[in-house]
């Protein structure tokens, strides 16, 4: 039974791209804006100006937020919209991660949302996999779907493709990751078993890191999300190290070539304070529990309702917001 399930998942997910380049644009561009040379500042601003695309204020906010003063959230969307696949921006999302930022605590909560999660998609009035939201309506529909699921405002989005992930890791001269098991995985050009990794702590280049991030041969969606979070932390640790300063120009270029966001350059710089707070990066990873489910022969990840409610409460508390449907919201919390 287990072997049959693994086979089905392998066949179904063969060409999937799992992307991890989420918080990196914020910190790299923020650091670049205040780093060692004016030329880096100019490059960072140029990249942001080229990548900017407004989609309006969150439907769950009464007024626009200011990340310099307010708690905010960012949805990171990973897609494979490469020339080879010819999706032209209409691909399903391959990875979703929601980050909430608490300005007073200088803390971050990081939630991976399994791409096969069975959810309601507003605008389409249907239940299906959450990764379909991007195919239906890009970042806007994806944001509305996540807001409906978690009952928190999504203030910003950063959409990246897998080229950015590879290029950034390579620009940093690799990242240090503890590989949990022996694996053979295809590379970004779909060459079968082109990447072979053995267990243990090691420095991975971009292709190797992507292979570890996207493999589906050994564990569940939840464990995969935890592995992605581990790789993300490795990228952030390397990117914010003193030795990475001279690499910022290359990293900024890699990000800018493969990014779309509704964050303005001045807003991007405000996240620098989370890196320079003096206590290091304060990141808590959380997860949505659930179970595998097959309906009419189609695989879904059925989210556990109690887990969803726990995550909702944690994110609302971290953002210091209450649902507009909650009559007992605290006096110092803002309702959307």
Short mmCIF file of C-alpha atoms in Angstrom, two decimals:
data_model
loop_
_atom_site.label_atom_id
_atom_site.label_comp_id
_atom_site.label_asym_id
_atom_site.label_seq_id
_atom_site.Cartn_x
_atom_site.Cartn_y
_atom_site.Cartn_z
CA UNK A 1 0.00 0.00 0.00
CA UNK A 2 2.77 2.40 0.95
CA UNK A 3 4.75 1.57 -2.19
CA UNK A 4 1.70 2.14 -4.37
CA UNK A 5 1.08 5.53 -2.75
CA UNK A 6 4.71 6.59 -3.25
CA UNK A 7 4.53 5.53 -6.89
CA UNK A 8 1.39 7.59 -7.47
CA UNK A 9 2.93 10.65 -5.84
CA UNK A 10 6.11 10.31 -7.90
CA UNK A 11 4.16 10.04 -11.13
CA UNK A 12 1.84 12.90 -10.23
CA UNK A 13 4.57 15.28 -9.09
CA UNK A 14 7.29 14.45 -11.64
CA UNK A 15 7.89 17.95 -12.95
CA UNK A 16 7.13 19.92 -9.81
CA UNK A 17 9.37 22.83 -8.82
CA UNK A 18 9.60 23.58 -5.11
CA UNK A 19 10.93 27.05 -4.49
CA UNK A 20 12.39 28.46 -1.32
CA UNK A 21 13.53 31.95 -2.24
CA UNK A 22 11.04 33.76 -0.06
CA UNK A 23 12.46 36.03 2.61
CA UNK A 24 15.77 36.42 0.81
CA UNK A 25 14.61 39.28 -1.48
CA UNK A 26 13.55 41.33 1.53
CA UNK A 27 16.77 40.99 3.44
CA UNK A 28 19.15 41.10 0.50
CA UNK A 29 17.62 44.20 -1.03
CA UNK A 30 17.28 45.79 2.38
CA UNK A 31 20.91 45.07 3.16
CA UNK A 32 21.96 46.21 -0.27
CA UNK A 33 20.20 49.50 0.33
CA UNK A 34 22.41 50.24 3.30
CA UNK A 35 25.56 48.32 2.50
CA UNK A 36 29.07 49.10 1.45
CA UNK A 37 28.62 51.20 -1.70
CA UNK A 38 26.20 53.61 -3.29
CA UNK A 39 26.26 51.48 -6.43
CA UNK A 40 24.57 48.64 -4.52
CA UNK A 41 21.85 51.01 -3.40
CA UNK A 42 21.28 52.13 -6.97
CA UNK A 43 21.16 48.53 -8.22
CA UNK A 44 18.73 47.50 -5.49
CA UNK A 45 16.41 50.41 -6.26
CA UNK A 46 16.53 49.67 -9.97
CA UNK A 47 15.67 46.02 -9.34
CA UNK A 48 12.73 46.91 -7.13
CA UNK A 49 11.38 49.49 -9.55
CA UNK A 50 11.45 46.94 -12.36
CA UNK A 51 9.81 44.22 -10.23
CA UNK A 52 7.04 46.31 -8.70
CA UNK A 53 3.40 45.57 -9.55
CA UNK A 54 0.56 46.94 -7.43
CA UNK A 55 -2.55 44.86 -6.74
CA UNK A 56 -4.17 47.23 -4.23
CA UNK A 57 -4.69 47.02 -0.47
CA UNK A 58 -5.72 43.75 1.17
CA UNK A 59 -9.49 43.26 1.30
CA UNK A 60 -9.03 42.57 5.03
CA UNK A 61 -7.47 45.95 5.81
CA UNK A 62 -9.41 49.14 6.36
CA UNK A 63 -6.37 51.22 5.43
CA UNK A 64 -2.97 50.53 3.90
CA UNK A 65 -0.24 49.39 6.30
CA UNK A 66 3.22 50.83 6.81
CA UNK A 67 5.90 48.15 7.46
CA UNK A 68 8.04 50.78 9.17
CA UNK A 69 5.48 50.98 11.98
CA UNK A 70 2.94 48.16 11.61
CA UNK A 71 2.86 44.38 11.88
CA UNK A 72 2.53 43.04 8.35
CA UNK A 73 2.39 39.81 6.40
CA UNK A 74 3.97 38.68 3.15
CA UNK A 75 2.95 35.75 0.96
CA UNK A 76 5.81 34.17 -0.95
CA UNK A 77 4.70 32.42 -4.12
CA UNK A 78 6.98 30.02 -5.96
CA UNK A 79 6.13 29.24 -9.58
CA UNK A 80 7.78 27.57 -12.54
CA UNK A 81 6.97 30.01 -15.33
CA UNK A 82 10.16 29.30 -17.25
CA UNK A 83 10.48 29.68 -21.00
CA UNK A 84 10.87 25.91 -21.28
CA UNK A 85 7.43 25.32 -19.80
CA UNK A 86 5.82 28.28 -21.60
CA UNK A 87 3.33 29.04 -18.84
CA UNK A 88 3.61 32.81 -19.39
CA UNK A 89 2.80 33.58 -15.77
CA UNK A 90 -0.28 31.35 -15.55
CA UNK A 91 1.28 28.31 -13.89
CA UNK A 92 -0.04 26.79 -10.70
CA UNK A 93 1.97 27.80 -7.67
CA UNK A 94 4.59 25.24 -6.69
CA UNK A 95 5.18 26.58 -3.19
CA UNK A 96 3.42 28.94 -0.81
CA UNK A 97 4.83 30.38 2.38
CA UNK A 98 3.23 33.04 4.57
CA UNK A 99 5.46 35.16 6.80
CA UNK A 100 4.10 37.46 9.50
CA UNK A 101 6.28 40.20 10.99
CA UNK A 102 5.81 41.63 14.48
CA UNK A 103 7.46 45.05 14.61
CA UNK A 104 7.71 45.36 18.40
CA UNK A 105 9.15 41.89 18.99
CA UNK A 106 11.24 41.92 15.78
CA UNK A 107 9.98 38.38 15.30
CA UNK A 108 8.84 36.39 12.27
CA UNK A 109 6.45 33.47 11.98
CA UNK A 110 6.86 31.31 8.91
CA UNK A 111 4.08 29.03 7.67
CA UNK A 112 4.43 26.58 4.77
CA UNK A 113 1.12 25.85 3.07
CA UNK A 114 1.08 22.46 1.31
CA UNK A 115 0.36 23.03 -2.38
CA UNK A 116 -2.21 20.21 -2.52
CA UNK A 117 -4.27 21.60 0.38
CA UNK A 118 -8.00 21.26 -0.31
CA UNK A 119 -9.42 24.78 0.12
CA UNK A 120 -12.13 27.16 -1.02
CA UNK A 121 -11.10 29.56 -3.80
CA UNK A 122 -13.03 32.86 -3.72
CA UNK A 123 -14.07 34.20 -7.09
CA UNK A 124 -14.32 30.69 -8.51
CA UNK A 125 -16.74 29.51 -5.80
CA UNK A 126 -15.23 26.07 -5.70
CA UNK A 127 -13.09 23.81 -3.55
CA UNK A 128 -9.88 22.47 -5.05
CA UNK A 129 -6.11 22.44 -4.49
CA UNK A 130 -4.73 25.75 -3.29
CA UNK A 131 -2.10 25.74 -6.04
CA UNK A 132 -4.87 26.25 -8.61
CA UNK A 133 -5.55 29.76 -7.28
CA UNK A 134 -2.52 31.19 -9.07
CA UNK A 135 -3.56 29.61 -12.37
CA UNK A 136 -7.03 31.11 -11.97
CA UNK A 137 -5.99 34.65 -11.12
CA UNK A 138 -2.31 35.05 -10.30
CA UNK A 139 -1.13 36.59 -7.01
CA UNK A 140 -4.41 38.42 -6.35
CA UNK A 141 -6.54 35.26 -6.32
CA UNK A 142 -3.85 33.39 -4.40
CA UNK A 143 -3.85 36.09 -1.72
CA UNK A 144 -7.65 36.05 -1.46
CA UNK A 145 -7.58 32.26 -1.07
CA UNK A 146 -4.98 32.37 1.71
CA UNK A 147 -6.88 35.16 3.47
CA UNK A 148 -10.07 33.09 3.35
CA UNK A 149 -8.27 30.02 4.69
CA UNK A 150 -6.38 31.69 7.54
CA UNK A 151 -8.56 34.72 8.31
CA UNK A 152 -5.64 37.16 8.40
CA UNK A 153 -4.74 39.98 6.03
CA UNK A 154 -2.04 39.33 3.43
CA UNK A 155 -0.44 42.71 2.90
CA UNK A 156 2.28 41.93 0.40
CA UNK A 157 3.38 39.22 -1.98
CA UNK A 158 6.66 38.22 -3.57
CA UNK A 159 6.41 35.91 -6.56
CA UNK A 160 9.60 34.13 -7.63
CA UNK A 161 10.52 31.44 -10.14
CA UNK A 162 13.01 28.61 -9.71
CA UNK A 163 15.76 30.36 -11.68
CA UNK A 164 16.05 32.93 -8.89
CA UNK A 165 16.57 30.22 -6.28
CA UNK A 166 19.40 28.59 -8.21
CA UNK A 167 21.08 31.89 -9.08
CA UNK A 168 20.94 33.27 -5.53
CA UNK A 169 22.39 30.15 -3.92
CA UNK A 170 25.18 30.13 -6.52
CA UNK A 171 25.83 33.85 -6.01
CA UNK A 172 26.33 33.11 -2.30
CA UNK A 173 28.82 30.35 -3.19
CA UNK A 174 26.44 27.72 -1.86
CA UNK A 175 24.65 27.11 1.45
CA UNK A 176 25.39 24.70 4.30
CA UNK A 177 22.62 22.14 4.82
CA UNK A 178 22.32 18.83 6.66
CA UNK A 179 21.02 16.45 3.98
CA UNK A 180 18.77 13.92 5.79
CA UNK A 181 19.11 10.98 3.40
CA UNK A 182 20.63 9.67 0.19
CA UNK A 183 18.68 10.96 -2.80
CA UNK A 184 18.74 11.06 -6.56
CA UNK A 185 16.68 13.80 -8.16
CA UNK A 186 16.25 15.43 -11.56
CA UNK A 187 17.81 18.84 -12.16
CA UNK A 188 16.07 22.04 -13.25
CA UNK A 189 16.18 20.89 -16.89
CA UNK A 190 14.41 17.60 -16.05
CA UNK A 191 17.48 15.38 -16.50
CA UNK A 192 16.61 12.28 -14.49
CA UNK A 193 18.80 11.52 -11.45
CA UNK A 194 21.22 14.26 -12.46
CA UNK A 195 21.61 15.26 -8.81
CA UNK A 196 22.95 12.72 -6.30
CA UNK A 197 23.26 13.77 -2.65
CA UNK A 198 24.50 11.69 0.27
CA UNK A 199 23.46 12.19 3.91
CA UNK A 200 25.25 14.68 6.13
CA UNK A 201 26.15 18.35 6.55
CA UNK A 202 27.55 19.79 3.31
CA UNK A 203 27.69 22.83 1.07
CA UNK A 204 25.12 22.69 -1.74
CA UNK A 205 25.10 24.69 -4.95
CA UNK A 206 21.90 26.03 -6.48
CA UNK A 207 20.93 22.92 -8.44
CA UNK A 208 21.65 20.65 -5.47
CA UNK A 209 19.69 22.84 -3.06
CA UNK A 210 16.72 22.91 -5.44
CA UNK A 211 16.82 19.12 -5.76
CA UNK A 212 16.73 18.72 -1.97
CA UNK A 213 13.92 21.26 -1.72
CA UNK A 214 11.65 19.62 -4.26
CA UNK A 215 12.24 15.88 -3.79
CA UNK A 216 9.10 13.91 -2.96
CA UNK A 217 10.51 10.43 -2.76
CA UNK A 218 11.10 10.06 0.97
CA UNK A 219 8.59 11.95 3.09
CA UNK A 220 5.24 13.71 3.43
CA UNK A 221 4.10 17.20 2.44
CA UNK A 222 4.53 18.36 6.03
CA UNK A 223 8.08 17.00 6.30
CA UNK A 224 8.84 18.53 2.94
CA UNK A 225 7.70 21.90 4.22
CA UNK A 226 9.95 21.53 7.26
CA UNK A 227 12.87 20.67 4.96
CA UNK A 228 12.17 23.78 2.88
CA UNK A 229 12.13 25.91 5.99
CA UNK A 230 15.52 24.47 6.98
CA UNK A 231 16.96 25.37 3.58
CA UNK A 232 15.40 28.83 3.74
CA UNK A 233 17.10 29.47 7.09
CA UNK A 234 20.41 28.32 5.59
CA UNK A 235 20.01 30.85 2.76
CA UNK A 236 19.16 33.64 5.16
CA UNK A 237 22.07 32.79 7.46
CA UNK A 238 24.51 32.87 4.56
CA UNK A 239 22.98 35.97 3.00
CA UNK A 240 23.21 37.95 6.24
CA UNK A 241 26.76 36.89 7.10
CA UNK A 242 29.59 39.39 6.93
CA UNK A 243 31.33 37.45 4.20
CA UNK A 244 28.31 37.71 1.89
CA UNK A 245 28.48 41.50 1.58
CA UNK A 246 30.63 41.41 -1.54
CA UNK A 247 28.08 39.09 -3.19
CA UNK A 248 25.10 41.42 -2.84
CA UNK A 249 25.32 42.83 -6.35
CA UNK A 250 25.11 39.35 -7.90
CA UNK A 251 22.35 38.25 -5.56
CA UNK A 252 20.30 41.38 -6.17
CA UNK A 253 20.56 40.85 -9.91
CA UNK A 254 19.50 37.20 -9.55
CA UNK A 255 16.47 38.20 -7.51
CA UNK A 256 15.45 41.05 -9.77
CA UNK A 257 15.50 38.99 -12.94
CA UNK A 258 12.95 36.56 -11.53
CA UNK A 259 10.69 38.48 -9.15
CA UNK A 260 7.36 40.30 -9.05
CA UNK A 261 6.15 42.08 -5.92
CA UNK A 262 3.86 44.82 -4.63
CA UNK A 263 6.53 45.97 -2.18
CA UNK A 264 7.98 49.36 -2.95
CA UNK A 265 11.69 49.97 -2.50
CA UNK A 266 11.18 52.14 0.59
CA UNK A 267 8.99 49.45 2.13
CA UNK A 268 11.54 46.74 1.32
CA UNK A 269 14.21 48.60 3.26
CA UNK A 270 12.10 48.61 6.40
CA UNK A 271 12.66 44.87 6.88
CA UNK A 272 16.34 45.48 7.50
CA UNK A 273 15.50 46.08 11.17
CA UNK A 274 14.58 42.40 11.57
CA UNK A 275 18.14 41.49 10.59
CA UNK A 276 19.96 44.17 12.59
CA UNK A 277 17.95 44.00 15.84
CA UNK A 278 20.99 42.61 17.69
CA UNK A 279 19.34 39.35 18.70
CA UNK A 280 19.75 37.61 15.36
CA UNK A 281 16.91 36.46 13.16
CA UNK A 282 14.00 35.50 15.42
CA UNK A 283 12.06 33.05 13.23
CA UNK A 284 9.46 30.54 14.39
CA UNK A 285 8.29 27.96 11.87
CA UNK A 286 4.75 26.66 12.18
CA UNK A 287 2.81 24.11 10.16
CA UNK A 288 -0.66 23.03 9.12
CA UNK A 289 -1.48 19.45 10.05
CA UNK A 290 -3.55 17.25 7.80
CA UNK A 291 -3.81 13.91 6.06
CA UNK A 292 -3.55 12.42 2.58
CA UNK A 293 -6.88 12.07 0.85
CA UNK A 294 -8.02 10.69 -2.51
CA UNK A 295 -11.31 11.88 -4.04
CA UNK A 296 -12.36 10.51 -7.42
CA UNK A 297 -8.80 9.28 -7.89
CA UNK A 298 -7.29 12.75 -7.28
CA UNK A 299 -4.85 13.36 -4.45
CA UNK A 300 -5.55 16.17 -1.97
CA UNK A 301 -4.05 17.19 1.35
CA UNK A 302 -7.02 17.45 3.71
CA UNK A 303 -6.23 20.05 6.36
CA UNK A 304 -7.06 19.27 9.97
CA UNK A 305 -9.69 21.80 11.10
CA UNK A 306 -8.32 22.06 14.65
CA UNK A 307 -4.83 22.74 13.28
CA UNK A 308 -6.17 25.44 10.96
CA UNK A 309 -7.87 27.14 13.91
CA UNK A 310 -4.65 26.99 15.98
CA UNK A 311 -2.65 28.52 13.15
CA UNK A 312 -5.26 31.23 12.63
CA UNK A 313 -5.07 32.20 16.30
CA UNK A 314 -1.25 32.24 16.31
CA UNK A 315 -1.04 34.43 13.22
CA UNK A 316 -3.75 36.81 14.39
CA UNK A 317 -1.96 37.23 17.71
CA UNK A 318 1.37 37.80 16.01
CA UNK A 319 -0.11 40.44 13.69
CA UNK A 320 -2.13 41.85 16.60
CA UNK A 321 -5.37 41.66 14.64
CA UNK A 322 -8.73 40.08 15.36
CA UNK A 323 -11.28 38.74 12.96
CA UNK A 324 -14.06 41.19 12.22
CA UNK A 325 -16.40 38.34 13.18
CA UNK A 326 -14.88 38.12 16.68
CA UNK A 327 -16.99 40.16 19.15
CA UNK A 328 -14.39 39.70 21.90
CA UNK A 329 -11.37 41.20 20.16
CA UNK A 330 -8.90 42.90 22.49
CA UNK A 331 -8.96 46.65 22.77
CA UNK A 332 -5.39 47.07 21.55
CA UNK A 333 -5.87 44.86 18.48
CA UNK A 334 -6.87 46.15 15.09
CA UNK A 335 -9.75 44.47 13.26
CA UNK A 336 -9.68 44.25 9.52
#
